[in-house]
Coordinates of C-alpha atoms and ligand atoms in Angstrom, one line a residue:
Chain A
X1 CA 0.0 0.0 0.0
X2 CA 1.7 3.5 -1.1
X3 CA 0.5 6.1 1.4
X4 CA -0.2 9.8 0.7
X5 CA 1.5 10.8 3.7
X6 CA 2.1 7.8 5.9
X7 CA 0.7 9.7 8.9
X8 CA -0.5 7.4 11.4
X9 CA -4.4 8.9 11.5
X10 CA -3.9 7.9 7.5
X11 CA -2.9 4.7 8.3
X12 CA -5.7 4.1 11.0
X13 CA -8.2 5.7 8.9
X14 CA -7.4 3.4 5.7
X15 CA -7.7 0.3 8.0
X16 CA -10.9 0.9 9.0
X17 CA -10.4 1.7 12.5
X18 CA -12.6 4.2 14.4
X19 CA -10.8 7.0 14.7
X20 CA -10.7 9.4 17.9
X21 CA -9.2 13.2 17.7
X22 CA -8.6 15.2 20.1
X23 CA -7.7 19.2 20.4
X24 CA -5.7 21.4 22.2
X25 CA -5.5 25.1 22.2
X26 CA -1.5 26.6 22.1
X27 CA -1.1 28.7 25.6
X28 CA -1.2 32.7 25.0
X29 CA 3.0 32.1 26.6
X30 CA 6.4 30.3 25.4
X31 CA 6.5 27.4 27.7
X32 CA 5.6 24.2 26.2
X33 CA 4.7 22.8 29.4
X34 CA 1.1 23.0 29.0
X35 CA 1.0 21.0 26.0
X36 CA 3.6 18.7 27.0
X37 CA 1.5 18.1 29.7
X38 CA -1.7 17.7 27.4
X39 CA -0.1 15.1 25.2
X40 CA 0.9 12.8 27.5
X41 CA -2.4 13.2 29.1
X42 CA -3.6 12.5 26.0
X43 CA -1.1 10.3 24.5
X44 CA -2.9 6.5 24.9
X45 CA -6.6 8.1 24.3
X46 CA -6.6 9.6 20.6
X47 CA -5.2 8.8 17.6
X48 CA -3.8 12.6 16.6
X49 CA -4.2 15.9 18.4
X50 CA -5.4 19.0 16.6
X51 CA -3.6 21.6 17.5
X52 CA -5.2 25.3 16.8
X53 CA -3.9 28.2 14.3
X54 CA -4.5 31.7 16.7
X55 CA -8.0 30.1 17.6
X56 CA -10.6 33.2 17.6
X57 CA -7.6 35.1 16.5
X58 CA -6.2 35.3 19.7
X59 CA -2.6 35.2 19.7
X60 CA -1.2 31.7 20.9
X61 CA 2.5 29.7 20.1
X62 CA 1.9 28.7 16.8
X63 CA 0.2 25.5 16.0
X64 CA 3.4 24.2 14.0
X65 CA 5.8 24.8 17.3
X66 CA 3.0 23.4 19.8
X67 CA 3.0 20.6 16.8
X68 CA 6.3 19.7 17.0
X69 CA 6.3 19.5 20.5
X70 CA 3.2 17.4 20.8
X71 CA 5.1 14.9 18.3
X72 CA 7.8 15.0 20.6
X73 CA 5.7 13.4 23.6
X74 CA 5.2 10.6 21.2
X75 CA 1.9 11.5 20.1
X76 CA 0.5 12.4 16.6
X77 CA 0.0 16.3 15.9
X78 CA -2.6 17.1 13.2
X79 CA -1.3 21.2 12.7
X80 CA -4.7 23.5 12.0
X81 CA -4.0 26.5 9.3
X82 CA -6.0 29.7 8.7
X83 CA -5.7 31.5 5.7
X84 CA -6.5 34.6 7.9
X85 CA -2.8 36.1 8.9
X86 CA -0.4 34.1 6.1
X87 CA -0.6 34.7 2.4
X88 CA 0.6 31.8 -0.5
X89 CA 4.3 32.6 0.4
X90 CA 4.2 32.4 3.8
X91 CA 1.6 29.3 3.8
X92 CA 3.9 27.2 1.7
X93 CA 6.9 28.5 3.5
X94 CA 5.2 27.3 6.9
X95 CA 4.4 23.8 4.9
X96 CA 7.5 23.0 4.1
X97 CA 8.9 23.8 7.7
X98 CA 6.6 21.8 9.4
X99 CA 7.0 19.1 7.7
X100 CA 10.9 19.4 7.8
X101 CA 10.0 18.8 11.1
X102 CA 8.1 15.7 10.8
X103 CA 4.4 17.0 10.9
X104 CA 2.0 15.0 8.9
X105 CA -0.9 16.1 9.0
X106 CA -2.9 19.9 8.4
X107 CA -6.5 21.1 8.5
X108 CA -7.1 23.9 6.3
X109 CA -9.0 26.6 7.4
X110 CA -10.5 30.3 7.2
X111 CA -10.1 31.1 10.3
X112 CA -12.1 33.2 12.6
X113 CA -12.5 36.8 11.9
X114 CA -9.6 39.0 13.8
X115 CA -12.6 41.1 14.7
X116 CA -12.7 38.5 17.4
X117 CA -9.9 38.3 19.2
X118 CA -7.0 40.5 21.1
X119 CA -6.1 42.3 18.2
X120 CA -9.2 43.5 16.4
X121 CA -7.2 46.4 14.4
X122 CA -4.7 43.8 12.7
X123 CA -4.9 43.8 8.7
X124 CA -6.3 40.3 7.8
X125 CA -4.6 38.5 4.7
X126 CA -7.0 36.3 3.0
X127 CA -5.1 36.1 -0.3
X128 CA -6.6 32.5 -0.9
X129 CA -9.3 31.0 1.1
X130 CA -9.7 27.5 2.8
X131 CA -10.6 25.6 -0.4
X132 CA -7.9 27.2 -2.3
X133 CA -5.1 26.3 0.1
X134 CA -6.5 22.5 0.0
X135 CA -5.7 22.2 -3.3
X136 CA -2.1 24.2 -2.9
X137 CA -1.3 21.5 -0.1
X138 CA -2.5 18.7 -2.2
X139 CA -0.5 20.2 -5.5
X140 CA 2.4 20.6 -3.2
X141 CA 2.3 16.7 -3.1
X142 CA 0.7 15.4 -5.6
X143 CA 2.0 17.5 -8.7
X144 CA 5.4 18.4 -7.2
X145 CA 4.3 22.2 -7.7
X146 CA 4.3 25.2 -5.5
X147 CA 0.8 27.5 -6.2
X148 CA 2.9 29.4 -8.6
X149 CA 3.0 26.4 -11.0
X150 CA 7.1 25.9 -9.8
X151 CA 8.1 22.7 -9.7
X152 CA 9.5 21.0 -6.1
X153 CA 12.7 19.4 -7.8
X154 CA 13.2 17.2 -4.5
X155 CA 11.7 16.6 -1.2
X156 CA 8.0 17.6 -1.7
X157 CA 6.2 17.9 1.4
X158 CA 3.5 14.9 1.7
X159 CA 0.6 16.1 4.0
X160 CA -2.7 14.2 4.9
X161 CA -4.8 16.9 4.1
X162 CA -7.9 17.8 6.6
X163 CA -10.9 20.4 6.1
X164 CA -13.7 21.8 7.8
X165 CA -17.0 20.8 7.4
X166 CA -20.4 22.9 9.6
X167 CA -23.6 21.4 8.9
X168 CA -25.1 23.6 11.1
X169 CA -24.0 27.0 8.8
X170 CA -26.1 28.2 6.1
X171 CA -27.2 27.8 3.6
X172 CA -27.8 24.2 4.7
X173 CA -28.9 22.8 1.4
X174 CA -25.2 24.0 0.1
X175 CA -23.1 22.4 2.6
X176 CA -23.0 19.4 1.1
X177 CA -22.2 20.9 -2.0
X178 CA -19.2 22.8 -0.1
X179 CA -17.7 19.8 1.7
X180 CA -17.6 18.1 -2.2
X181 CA -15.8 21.2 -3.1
X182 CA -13.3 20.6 -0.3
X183 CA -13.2 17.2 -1.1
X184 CA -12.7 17.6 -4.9
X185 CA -10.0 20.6 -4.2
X186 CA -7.9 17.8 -2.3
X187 CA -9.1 16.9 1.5
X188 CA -8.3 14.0 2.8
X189 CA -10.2 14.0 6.0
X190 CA -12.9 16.3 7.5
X191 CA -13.2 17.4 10.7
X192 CA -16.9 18.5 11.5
X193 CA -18.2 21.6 13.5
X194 CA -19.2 20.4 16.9
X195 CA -22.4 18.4 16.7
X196 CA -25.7 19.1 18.7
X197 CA -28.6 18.5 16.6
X198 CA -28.0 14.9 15.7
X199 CA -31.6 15.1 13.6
X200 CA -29.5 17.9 11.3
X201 CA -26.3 16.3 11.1
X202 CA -28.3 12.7 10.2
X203 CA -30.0 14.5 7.3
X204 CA -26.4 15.7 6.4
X205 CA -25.2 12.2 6.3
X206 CA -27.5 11.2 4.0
X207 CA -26.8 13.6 2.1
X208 CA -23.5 13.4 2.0
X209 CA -23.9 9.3 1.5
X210 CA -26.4 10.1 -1.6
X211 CA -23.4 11.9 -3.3
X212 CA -20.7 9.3 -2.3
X213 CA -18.6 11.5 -0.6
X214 CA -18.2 9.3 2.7
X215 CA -16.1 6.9 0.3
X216 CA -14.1 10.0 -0.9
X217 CA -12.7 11.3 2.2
X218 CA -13.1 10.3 5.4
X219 CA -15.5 12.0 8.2
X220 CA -14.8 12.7 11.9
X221 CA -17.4 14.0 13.6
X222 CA -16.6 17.1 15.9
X223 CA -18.2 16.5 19.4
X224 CA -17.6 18.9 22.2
X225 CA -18.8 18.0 26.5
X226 CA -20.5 20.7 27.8
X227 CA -19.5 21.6 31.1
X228 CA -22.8 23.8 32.2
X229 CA -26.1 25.0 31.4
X230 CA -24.7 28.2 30.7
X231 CA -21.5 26.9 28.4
X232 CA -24.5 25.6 26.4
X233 CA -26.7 28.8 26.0
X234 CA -23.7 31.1 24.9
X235 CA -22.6 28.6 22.3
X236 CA -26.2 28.4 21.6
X237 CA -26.3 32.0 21.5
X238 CA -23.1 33.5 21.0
X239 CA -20.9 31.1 18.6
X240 CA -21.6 31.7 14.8
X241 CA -22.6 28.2 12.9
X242 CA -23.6 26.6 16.0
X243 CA -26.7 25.0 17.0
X244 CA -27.5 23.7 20.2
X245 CA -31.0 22.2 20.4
X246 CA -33.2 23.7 23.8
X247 CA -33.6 19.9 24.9
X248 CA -29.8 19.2 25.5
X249 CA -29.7 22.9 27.4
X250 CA -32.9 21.4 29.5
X251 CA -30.8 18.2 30.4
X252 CA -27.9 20.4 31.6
X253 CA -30.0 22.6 33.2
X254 CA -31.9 19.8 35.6
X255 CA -28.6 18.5 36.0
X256 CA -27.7 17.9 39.3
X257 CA -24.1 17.5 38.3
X258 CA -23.8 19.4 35.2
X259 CA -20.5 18.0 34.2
X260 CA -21.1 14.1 34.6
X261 CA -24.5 15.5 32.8
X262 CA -22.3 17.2 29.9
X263 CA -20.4 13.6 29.8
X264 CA -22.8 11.6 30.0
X265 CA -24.8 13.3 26.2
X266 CA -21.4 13.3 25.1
X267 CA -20.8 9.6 24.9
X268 CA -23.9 9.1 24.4
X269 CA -23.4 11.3 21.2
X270 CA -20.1 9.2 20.3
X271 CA -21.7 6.0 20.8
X272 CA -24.8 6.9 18.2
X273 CA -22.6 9.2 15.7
X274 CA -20.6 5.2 15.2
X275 CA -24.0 3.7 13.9
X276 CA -23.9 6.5 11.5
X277 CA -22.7 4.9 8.1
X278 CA -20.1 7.0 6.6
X279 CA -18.7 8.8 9.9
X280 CA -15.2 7.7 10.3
X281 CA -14.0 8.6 13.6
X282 CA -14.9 11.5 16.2
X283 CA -13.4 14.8 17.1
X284 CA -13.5 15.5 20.4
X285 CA -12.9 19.2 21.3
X286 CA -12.6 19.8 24.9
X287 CA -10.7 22.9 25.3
X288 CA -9.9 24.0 28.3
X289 CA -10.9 20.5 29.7
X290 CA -8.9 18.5 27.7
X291 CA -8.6 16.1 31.2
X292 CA -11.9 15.1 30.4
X293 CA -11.1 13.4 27.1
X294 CA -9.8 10.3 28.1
X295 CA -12.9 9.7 30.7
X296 CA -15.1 10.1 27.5
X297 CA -13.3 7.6 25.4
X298 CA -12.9 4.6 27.8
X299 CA -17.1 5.7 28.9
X300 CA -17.3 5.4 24.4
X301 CA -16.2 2.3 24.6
X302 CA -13.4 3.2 22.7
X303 CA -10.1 2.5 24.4
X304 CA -7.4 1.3 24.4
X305 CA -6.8 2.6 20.6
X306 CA -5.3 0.5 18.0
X307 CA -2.3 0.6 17.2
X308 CA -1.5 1.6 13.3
X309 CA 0.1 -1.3 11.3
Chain B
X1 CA -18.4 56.9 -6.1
X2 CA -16.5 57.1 -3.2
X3 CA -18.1 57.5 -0.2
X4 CA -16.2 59.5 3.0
X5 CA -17.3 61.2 6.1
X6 CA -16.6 64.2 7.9
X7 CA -13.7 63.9 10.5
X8 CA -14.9 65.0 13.3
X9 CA -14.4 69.0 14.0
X10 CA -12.1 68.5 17.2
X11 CA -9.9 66.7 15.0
X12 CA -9.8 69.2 11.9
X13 CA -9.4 71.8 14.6
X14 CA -6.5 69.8 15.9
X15 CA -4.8 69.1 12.5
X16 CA -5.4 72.7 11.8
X17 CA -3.1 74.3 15.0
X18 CA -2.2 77.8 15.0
X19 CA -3.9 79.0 11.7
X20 CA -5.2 82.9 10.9
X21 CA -7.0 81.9 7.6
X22 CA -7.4 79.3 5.8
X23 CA -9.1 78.2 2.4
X24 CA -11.8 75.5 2.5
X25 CA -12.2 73.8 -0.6
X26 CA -15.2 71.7 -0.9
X27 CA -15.6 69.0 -3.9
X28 CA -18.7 68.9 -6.5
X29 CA -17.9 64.8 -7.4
X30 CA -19.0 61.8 -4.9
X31 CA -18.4 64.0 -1.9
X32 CA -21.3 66.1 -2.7
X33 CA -23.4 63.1 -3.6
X34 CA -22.8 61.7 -0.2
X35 CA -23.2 64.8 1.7
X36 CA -19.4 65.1 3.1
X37 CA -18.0 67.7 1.2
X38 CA -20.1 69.7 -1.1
X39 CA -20.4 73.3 -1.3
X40 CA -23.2 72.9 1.7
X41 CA -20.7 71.2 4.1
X42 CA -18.0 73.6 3.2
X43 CA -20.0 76.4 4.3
X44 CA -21.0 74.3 7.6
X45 CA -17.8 73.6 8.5
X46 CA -15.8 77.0 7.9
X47 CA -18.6 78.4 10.0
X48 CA -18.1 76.0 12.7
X49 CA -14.0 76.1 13.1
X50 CA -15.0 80.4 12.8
X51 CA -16.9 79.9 16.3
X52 CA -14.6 77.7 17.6
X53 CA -11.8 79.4 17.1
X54 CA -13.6 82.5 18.5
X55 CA -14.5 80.6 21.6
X56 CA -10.8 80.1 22.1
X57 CA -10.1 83.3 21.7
X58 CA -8.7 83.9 18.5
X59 CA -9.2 84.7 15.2
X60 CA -9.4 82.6 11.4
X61 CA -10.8 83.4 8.7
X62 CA -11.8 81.2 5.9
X63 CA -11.7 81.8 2.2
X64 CA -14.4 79.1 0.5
X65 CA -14.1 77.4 -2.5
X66 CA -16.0 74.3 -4.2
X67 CA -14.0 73.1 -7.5
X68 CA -15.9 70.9 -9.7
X69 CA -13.9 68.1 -9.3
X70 CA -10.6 68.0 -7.1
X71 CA -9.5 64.9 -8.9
X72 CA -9.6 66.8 -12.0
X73 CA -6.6 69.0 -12.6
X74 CA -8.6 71.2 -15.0
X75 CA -10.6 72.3 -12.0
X76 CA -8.0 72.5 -9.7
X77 CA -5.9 74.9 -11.8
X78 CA -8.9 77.5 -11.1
X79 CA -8.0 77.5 -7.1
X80 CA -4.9 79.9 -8.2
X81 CA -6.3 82.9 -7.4
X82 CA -7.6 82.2 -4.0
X83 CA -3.5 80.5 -3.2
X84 CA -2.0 83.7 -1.2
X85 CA 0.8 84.0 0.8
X86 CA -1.6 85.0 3.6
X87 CA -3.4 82.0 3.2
X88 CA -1.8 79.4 6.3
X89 CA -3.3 76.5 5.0
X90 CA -5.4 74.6 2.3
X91 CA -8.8 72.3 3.8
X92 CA -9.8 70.6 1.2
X93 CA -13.3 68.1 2.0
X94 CA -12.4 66.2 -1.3
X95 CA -11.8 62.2 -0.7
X96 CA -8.0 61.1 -0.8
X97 CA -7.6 61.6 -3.8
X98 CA -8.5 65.3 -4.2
X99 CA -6.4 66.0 -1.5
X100 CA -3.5 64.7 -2.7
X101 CA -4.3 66.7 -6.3
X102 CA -4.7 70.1 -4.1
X103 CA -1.1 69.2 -2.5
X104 CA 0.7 68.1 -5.7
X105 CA -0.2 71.8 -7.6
X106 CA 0.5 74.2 -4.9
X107 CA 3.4 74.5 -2.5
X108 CA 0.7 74.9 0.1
X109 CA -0.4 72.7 3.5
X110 CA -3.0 70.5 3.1
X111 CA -5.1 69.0 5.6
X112 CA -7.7 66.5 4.8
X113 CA -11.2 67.1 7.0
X114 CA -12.5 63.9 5.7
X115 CA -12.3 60.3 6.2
X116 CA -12.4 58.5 2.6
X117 CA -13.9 54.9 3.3
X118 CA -15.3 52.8 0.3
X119 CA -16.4 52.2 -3.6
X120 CA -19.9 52.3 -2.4
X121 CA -23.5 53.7 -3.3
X122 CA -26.9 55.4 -1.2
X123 CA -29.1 52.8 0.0
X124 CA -31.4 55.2 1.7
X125 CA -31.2 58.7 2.3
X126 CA -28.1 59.1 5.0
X127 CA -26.7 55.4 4.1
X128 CA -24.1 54.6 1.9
X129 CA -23.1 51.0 1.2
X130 CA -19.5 48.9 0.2
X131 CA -20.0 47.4 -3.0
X132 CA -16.7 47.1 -5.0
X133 CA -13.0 46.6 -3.3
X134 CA -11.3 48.2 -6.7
X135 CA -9.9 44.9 -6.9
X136 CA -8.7 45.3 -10.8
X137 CA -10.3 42.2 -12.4
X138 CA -13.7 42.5 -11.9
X139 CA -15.3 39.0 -11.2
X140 CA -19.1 39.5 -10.9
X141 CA -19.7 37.5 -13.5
X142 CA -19.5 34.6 -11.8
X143 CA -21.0 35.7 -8.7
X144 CA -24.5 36.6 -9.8
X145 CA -23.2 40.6 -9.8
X146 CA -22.6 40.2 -5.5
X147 CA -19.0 41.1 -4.7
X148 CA -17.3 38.6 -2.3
X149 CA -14.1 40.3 -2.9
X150 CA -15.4 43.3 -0.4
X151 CA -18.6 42.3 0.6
X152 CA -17.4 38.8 2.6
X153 CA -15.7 39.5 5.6
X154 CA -12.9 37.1 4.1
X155 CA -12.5 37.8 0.7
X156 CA -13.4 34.3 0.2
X157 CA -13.9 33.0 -3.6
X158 CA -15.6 29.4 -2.4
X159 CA -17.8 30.6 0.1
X160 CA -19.9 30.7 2.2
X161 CA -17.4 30.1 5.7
X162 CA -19.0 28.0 8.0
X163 CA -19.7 31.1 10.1
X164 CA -22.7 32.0 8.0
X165 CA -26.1 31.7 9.8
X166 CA -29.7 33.2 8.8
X167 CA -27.8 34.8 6.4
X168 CA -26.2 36.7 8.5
X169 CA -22.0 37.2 8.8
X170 CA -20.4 36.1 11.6
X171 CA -18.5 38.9 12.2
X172 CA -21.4 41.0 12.8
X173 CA -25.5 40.0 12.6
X174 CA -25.6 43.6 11.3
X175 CA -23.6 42.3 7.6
X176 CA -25.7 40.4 5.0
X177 CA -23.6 37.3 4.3
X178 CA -22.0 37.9 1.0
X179 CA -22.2 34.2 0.0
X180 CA -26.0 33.4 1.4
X181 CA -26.6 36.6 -1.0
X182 CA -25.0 35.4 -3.7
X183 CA -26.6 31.8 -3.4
X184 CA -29.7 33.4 -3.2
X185 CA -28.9 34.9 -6.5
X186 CA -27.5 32.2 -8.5
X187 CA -30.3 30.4 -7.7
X188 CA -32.9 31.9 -8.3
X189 CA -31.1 32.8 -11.8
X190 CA -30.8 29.0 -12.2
X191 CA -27.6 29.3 -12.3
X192 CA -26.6 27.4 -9.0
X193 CA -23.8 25.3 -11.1
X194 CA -21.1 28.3 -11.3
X195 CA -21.0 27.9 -7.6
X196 CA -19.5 24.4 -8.2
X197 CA -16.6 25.3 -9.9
X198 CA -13.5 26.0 -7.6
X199 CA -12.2 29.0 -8.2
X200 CA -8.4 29.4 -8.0
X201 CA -6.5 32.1 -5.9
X202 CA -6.8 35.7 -7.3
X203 CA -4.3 37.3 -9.2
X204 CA -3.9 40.2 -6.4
X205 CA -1.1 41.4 -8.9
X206 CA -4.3 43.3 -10.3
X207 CA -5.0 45.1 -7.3
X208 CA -3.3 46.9 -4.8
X209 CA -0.7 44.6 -3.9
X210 CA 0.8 45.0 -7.0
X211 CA 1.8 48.9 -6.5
X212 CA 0.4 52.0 -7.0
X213 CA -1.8 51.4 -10.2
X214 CA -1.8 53.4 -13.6
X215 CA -4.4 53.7 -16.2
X216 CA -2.9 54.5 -19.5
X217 CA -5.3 55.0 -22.7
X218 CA -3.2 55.8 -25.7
X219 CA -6.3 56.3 -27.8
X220 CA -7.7 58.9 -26.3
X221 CA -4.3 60.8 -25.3
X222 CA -3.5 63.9 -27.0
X223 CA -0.2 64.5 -28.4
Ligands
LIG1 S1 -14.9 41.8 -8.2 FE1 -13.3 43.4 -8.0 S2 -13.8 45.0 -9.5 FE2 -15.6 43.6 -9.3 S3 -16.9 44.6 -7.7 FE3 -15.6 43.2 -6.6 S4 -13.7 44.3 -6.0 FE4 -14.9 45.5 -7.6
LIG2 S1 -20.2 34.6 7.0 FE1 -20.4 35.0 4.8 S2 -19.7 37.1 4.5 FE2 -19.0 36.5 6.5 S3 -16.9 35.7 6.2 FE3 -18.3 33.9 6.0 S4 -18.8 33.7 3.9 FE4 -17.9 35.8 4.2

């Protein structure tokens, strides 16, 4: 078997094996601690960590250091990308670096508006968008060829390439339509938006399955534990392309320990999103409780992971 | 045309300093349309840096002018008569671009009392819209005549993000989404295949980012 990238989440992922992700969010400092810490936490629980690009364009180490250090306690780093603060020089520039440094895997993305973070007055880049960068990171491999149409005489970086996928953003009919874009553009595997409203992200499926795109690319379902009633209502509320159905703020809200609560629909999410034909693996993103994570997967049923052959 | 906006008259007052007279030149182009700069504003805001000025106990006087067009140097040639040595300083309410014609053609200072913001049009009386981002290689065509080059948040050529909801933007539930807009569009024009297509980066070379841009026609140049 000749592999695109050889990344281990490849290698899982082509075998068939349910896959678990997990995320961490860069500190807003230089120490590497943190996510040392978080990876070997994390280390015997997922398959590949995702590790954010300036995540609500807030400025954080940057996802190819916190990468290489996450690779470093032994565990698999999947770097995200924005298109937000790097145009096509610096992108490919930054490709080429991390995988000199033995990063596999990357999830294109827009990236959050700088409007929300800690520096709302910053100049944003978008010189290509998400879709556009997919297919430079999949010409960088597959034709040899930088964006400019230059060829890579030797040592052509050889990513697994990742996009994002929101049901749950409008206009919903599209999405579908958008994700076979992504797909057709070059991606790999897709990471989904986190999932609520199982009844939407069903009909997404099928739609997805009536277009044969599950058998194109493979597709990890973002989940995310809630840790309150409130948590809930903002994301409800306050998080752009989220929806978070009134019944699953009820449950937290009678609760009488919100977080076992917020675990509990959690793996109960997992454990129906795998009878879902065409979902390859989940994403779990627990930021800011990444401890949780590996409670979650041995509750899923899905430890201890496999190993890649 | 271009749309701007008043600074506000602290600020001119500010960028003005210790002035005795000064000539405000008001523009009869876009500004005028979009009720910055016209001869009506020029006459508001001499009047109002006069009593300010008073208040703080001194003098200015203002000599007021409105050209035709600033951006036209056929009109700004006529300004001549009104440049004396007594006259400290040149406000012109033109957009950046008039400004910058008042400063090339006299050895005078010029301080800009607006703030030039977009390509845009009136939607309704007192609101003035973005519509083009004077990219250099127009692309409506494909986008059922909706810009995403200035009207999405991101620039983006495959949209819509996955931060569009109720076709609203997420960076603000006040901005239309560009790409719910132009889906709307396309589809209601039949025309929903075009949005199928990738489209490949932009040649920014076009635009800004490839320096300061020229227009030359040589058939229409005399000589
Ligand atoms: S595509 Fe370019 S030229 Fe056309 S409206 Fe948009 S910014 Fe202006
Ligand atoms: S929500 Fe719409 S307008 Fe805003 S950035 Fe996304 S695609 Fe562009």
């Amino acid at each position: 078997m000749s592999w695109k990238a050889g990344s281990k989440l490849e290698k899982l992922l082509s075998q068939g094996h349910f896959v678990v992700t997990g995320e961490v969010g860069p500190p807003k400092h230089a120490s590497p601690d943190g996510i040392l810490r978080h990876a070997e936490l994390l280390k015997d629980y997922v398959d590949a960590i995702n590790l954010t690009d300036n995540q609500t364009a807030i400025v954080r180490m940057s996802s190819i250091a916190a990468g290489v250090h996450v690779l470093r306690a032994g565990c698999e780093p999947i770097i995200q990308m924005t298109v937000r603060d790097r145009n096509r020089i610096a992108l490919q520039s930054d490709l080429l670096g991390a995988y000199s440094l033995g990063i596999r895997n990357v999830l294109c993305l827009s990236g959050d508006h700088q409007s929300f973070g800690n520096h709302p007055t910053a100049k944003n880049v978008h010189d290509v968008d998400s879709i556009q960068l997919i297919r430079i990171v999949k010409d960088l491999r597959d034709e040899k060829r930088f964006a400019c149409g230059e060829e890579i005489k030797e040592h052509e970086p050889r990513f697994f390439i990742g996009a994002a996928a929101n049901p749950f953003a409008d206009p919903f009919e599209f999405r579908v339509l958008r994700l076979e874009k992504k797909i057709n553009a070059g991606a790999d595997f897709i990471q989904t938006q986190c999932i609520f409203d199982m009844e939407r992200f069903e009909r997404f499926m099928a739609m997805v399955r009536e277009r044969g795109l599950h058998k194109k690319a493979y597709i990890l379902a973002g989940v995310t534990p809630l840790k309150s009633a409130r948590a809930a209502r903002y994301m409800q509320q306050s998080v752009a392309g989220m929806i978070v159905p009134e019944e699953i703020i009820n449950r937290m809200e009678k609760a009488k320990d919100p977080k076992a609560e917020g675990v509990a629909i959690c793996v109960e999410q997992i454990k129906h999103l795998r009878t879902i034909e065409g979902v390859a693996g989940v994403h779990i993103m627990a930021i800011m409780w990444e401890d949780i994570i590996p409670t979650i997967v041995k509750e899923a049923g899905l430890y201890p992971r496999p190993q890649a052959e | 045309m271009i749309v701007a906006e008043a600074k506000p008259l602290e600020e001119i007052a500010d960028l003005l300093g210790e002035v005795r007279k000064i000539l405000v030149v008001g523009c009869g182009g876009c500004v005028t349309v979009c009720l910055a700069g016209g001869e009506k504003e020029v006459g508001i805001i001499a009047a109002a840096l006069r009593m300010m000025y008073k208040k703080n106990g001194k003098e200015l006087e203002t000599l007021e002018v409105t050209l035709t067009r600033q951006c036209d140097p056929e009109y700004v040639e006529m300004l001549e008569k009104y440049i004396t040595d007594d006259v400290d300083c040149i406000l012109s309410l033109a957009c950046g671009v008039g400004v910058q014609f008042l400063a090339e053609r006299y050895n005078k200072w010029v301080v800009p009392a607006l703030n030039t913001k977009f390509a845009g049009g009136t939607i309704e009386h007192g609101v003035w819209e973005e519509r083009c981002g004077l990219c250099g290689e127009c692309i409506l065509h494909k986008t059922g005549g909706i810009c995403p080059i200035i009207r999405c948040s991101k620039s983006i050529l495959n949209g819509p993000c996955g931060g569009s909801q109720n076709g609203r933007c997420e960076v603000n539930k006040d901005i239309p989404c560009a790409w719910q807009l132009i889906y709307d569009r396309l589809k209601a024009l039949n025309k929903l295949e075009l949005l199928l297509e990738i489209q490949p980066p932009k040649d920014w070379s076009k635009a800004r980012d490839g320096g300061p841009r020229k227009v030359v026609r040589e058939d229409v140049r005399i000589e």
